[in-house]
Coordinates of N, CA and C in Angstrom, one line a residue:
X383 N 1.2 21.9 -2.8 CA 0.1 21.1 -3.3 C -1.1 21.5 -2.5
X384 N -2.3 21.8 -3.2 CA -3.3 21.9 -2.5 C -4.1 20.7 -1.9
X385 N -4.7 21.0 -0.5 CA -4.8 20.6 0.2 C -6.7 19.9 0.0
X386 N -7.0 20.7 -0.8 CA -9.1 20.4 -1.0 C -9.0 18.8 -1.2
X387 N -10.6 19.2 -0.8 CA -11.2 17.6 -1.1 C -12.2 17.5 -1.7
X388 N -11.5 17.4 -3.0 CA -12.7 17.2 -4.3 C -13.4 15.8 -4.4
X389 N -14.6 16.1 -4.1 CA -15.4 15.3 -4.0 C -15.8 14.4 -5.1
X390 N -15.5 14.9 -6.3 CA -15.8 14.8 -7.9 C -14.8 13.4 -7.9
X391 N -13.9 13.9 -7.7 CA -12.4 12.3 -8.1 C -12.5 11.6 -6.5
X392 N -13.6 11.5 -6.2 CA -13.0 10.2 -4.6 C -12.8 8.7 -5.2
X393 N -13.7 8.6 -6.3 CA -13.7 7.1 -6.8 C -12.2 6.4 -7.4
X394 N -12.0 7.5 -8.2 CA -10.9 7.5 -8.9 C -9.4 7.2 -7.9
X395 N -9.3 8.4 -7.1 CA -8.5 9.0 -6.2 C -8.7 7.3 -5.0
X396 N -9.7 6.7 -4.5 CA -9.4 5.7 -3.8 C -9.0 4.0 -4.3
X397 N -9.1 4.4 -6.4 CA -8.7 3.4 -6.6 C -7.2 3.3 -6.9
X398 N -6.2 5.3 -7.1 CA -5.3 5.0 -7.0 C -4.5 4.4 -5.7
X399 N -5.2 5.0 -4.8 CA -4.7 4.6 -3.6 C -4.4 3.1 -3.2
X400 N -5.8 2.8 -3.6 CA -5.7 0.7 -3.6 C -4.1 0.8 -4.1
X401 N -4.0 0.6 -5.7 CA -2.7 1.0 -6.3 C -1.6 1.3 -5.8
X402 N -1.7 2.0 -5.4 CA -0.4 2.8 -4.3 C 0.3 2.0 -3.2
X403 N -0.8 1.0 -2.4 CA -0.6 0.5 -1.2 C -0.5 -1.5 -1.7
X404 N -1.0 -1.3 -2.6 CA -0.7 -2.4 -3.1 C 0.8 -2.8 -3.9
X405 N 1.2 -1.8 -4.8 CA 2.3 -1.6 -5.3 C 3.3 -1.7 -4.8
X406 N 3.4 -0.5 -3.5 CA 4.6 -0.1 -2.6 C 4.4 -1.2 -1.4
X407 N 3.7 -1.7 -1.0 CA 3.5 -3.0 -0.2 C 4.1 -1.9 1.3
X408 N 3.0 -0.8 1.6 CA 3.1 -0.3 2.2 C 1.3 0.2 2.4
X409 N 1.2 1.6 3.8 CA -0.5 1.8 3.8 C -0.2 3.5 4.2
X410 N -1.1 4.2 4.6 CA -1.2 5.4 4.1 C -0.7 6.1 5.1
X411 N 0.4 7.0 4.9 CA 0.8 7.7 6.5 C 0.3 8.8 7.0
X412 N -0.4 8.6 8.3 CA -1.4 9.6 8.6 C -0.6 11.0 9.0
X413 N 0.8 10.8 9.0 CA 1.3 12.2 9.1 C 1.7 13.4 7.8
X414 N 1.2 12.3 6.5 CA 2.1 13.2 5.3 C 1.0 12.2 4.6
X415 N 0.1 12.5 3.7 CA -0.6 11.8 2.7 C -1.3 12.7 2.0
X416 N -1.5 12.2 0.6 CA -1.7 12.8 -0.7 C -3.8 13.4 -0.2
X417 N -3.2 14.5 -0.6 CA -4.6 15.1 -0.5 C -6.1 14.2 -1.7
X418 N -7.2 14.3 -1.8 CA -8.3 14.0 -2.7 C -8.4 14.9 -3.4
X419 N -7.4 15.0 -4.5 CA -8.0 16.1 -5.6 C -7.0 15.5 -6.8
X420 N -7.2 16.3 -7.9 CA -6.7 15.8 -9.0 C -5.0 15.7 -8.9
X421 N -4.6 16.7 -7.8 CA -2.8 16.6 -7.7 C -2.6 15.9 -7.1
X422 N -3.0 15.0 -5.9 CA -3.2 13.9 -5.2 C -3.0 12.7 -5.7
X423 N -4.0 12.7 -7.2 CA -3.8 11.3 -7.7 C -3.0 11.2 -8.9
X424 N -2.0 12.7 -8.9 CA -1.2 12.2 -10.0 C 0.4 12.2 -9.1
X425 N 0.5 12.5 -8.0 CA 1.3 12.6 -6.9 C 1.4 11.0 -6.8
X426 N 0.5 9.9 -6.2 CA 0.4 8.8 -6.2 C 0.9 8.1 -7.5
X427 N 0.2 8.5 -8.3 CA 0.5 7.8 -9.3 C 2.3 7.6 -9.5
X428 N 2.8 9.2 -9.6 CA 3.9 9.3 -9.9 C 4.9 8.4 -8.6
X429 N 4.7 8.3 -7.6 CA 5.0 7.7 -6.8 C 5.3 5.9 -7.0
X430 N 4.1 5.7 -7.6 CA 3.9 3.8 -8.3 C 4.5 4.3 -9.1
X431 N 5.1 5.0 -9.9 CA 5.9 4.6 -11.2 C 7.5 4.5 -10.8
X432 N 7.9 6.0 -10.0 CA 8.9 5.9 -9.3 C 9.2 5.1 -8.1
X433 N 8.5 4.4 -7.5 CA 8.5 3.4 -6.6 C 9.0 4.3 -5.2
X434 N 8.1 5.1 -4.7 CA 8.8 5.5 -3.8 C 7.4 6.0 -3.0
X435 N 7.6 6.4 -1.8 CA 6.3 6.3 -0.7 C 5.9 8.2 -1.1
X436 N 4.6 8.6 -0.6 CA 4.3 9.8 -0.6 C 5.2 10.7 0.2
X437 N 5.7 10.2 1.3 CA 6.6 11.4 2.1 C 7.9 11.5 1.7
X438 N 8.5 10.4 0.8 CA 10.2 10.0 0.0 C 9.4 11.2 -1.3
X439 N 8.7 11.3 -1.6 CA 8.6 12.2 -3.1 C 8.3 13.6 -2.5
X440 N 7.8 13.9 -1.6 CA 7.7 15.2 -1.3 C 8.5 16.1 -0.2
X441 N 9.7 14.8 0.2 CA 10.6 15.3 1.2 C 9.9 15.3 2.5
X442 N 9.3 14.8 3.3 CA 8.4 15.2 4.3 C 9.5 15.0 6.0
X443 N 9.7 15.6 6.5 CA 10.2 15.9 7.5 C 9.6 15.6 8.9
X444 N 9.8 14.3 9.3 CA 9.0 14.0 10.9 C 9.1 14.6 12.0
X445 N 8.6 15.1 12.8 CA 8.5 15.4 14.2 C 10.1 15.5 14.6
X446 N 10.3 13.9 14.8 CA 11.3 13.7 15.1 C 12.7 13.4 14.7
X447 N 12.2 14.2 13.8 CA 14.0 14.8 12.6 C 14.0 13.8 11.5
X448 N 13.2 12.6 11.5 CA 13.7 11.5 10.3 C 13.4 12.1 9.3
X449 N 14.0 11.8 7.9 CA 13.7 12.4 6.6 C 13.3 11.4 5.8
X450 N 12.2 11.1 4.9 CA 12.4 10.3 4.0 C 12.4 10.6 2.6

C-alpha cells in the first residue's frame, strides 16, 4: 500500500477514521496505521465492515513478535 499523503481526501479520510475508532471501539496504532490517501480510506473502511483493527487486516507484525 502506498504510503503518500494526499492532501485532496484528508476530510474524507479523517471522517473515515472517526468511523473506524468509533465502530471498532478502539484509536489509531501509532505503529501500523492506514496511510491518507484513497487506499487508506478504503482499507478502513474494509476493516468497519469486516470488524477487524488495521494491523488484524494487513497482518502487521510487532517488534515484539505479537501478531495480529
Amino acid at each position: 500500500m502506498s504510503e503518500y499523503y494526499d492532501r485532496s481526501v484528508e476530510d474524507e479520510f479523517l471522517e473515515v477514521q472517526q468511523e473506524y475508532m468509533r465502530e471498532l471501539h478502539t484509536g489509531i496504532d501509532v505503529a501500523c496505521y492506514a496511510p491518507c490517501n484513497r487506499e487508506g480510506i478504503e482499507a478502513l473502511r474494509r476493516c468497519i465492515r469486516e470488524h477487524k483493527t488495521y494491523p488484524e487486516l494487513v497482518g502487521f507484525v510487532y517488534p515484539d513478535g505479537a501478531i495480529w
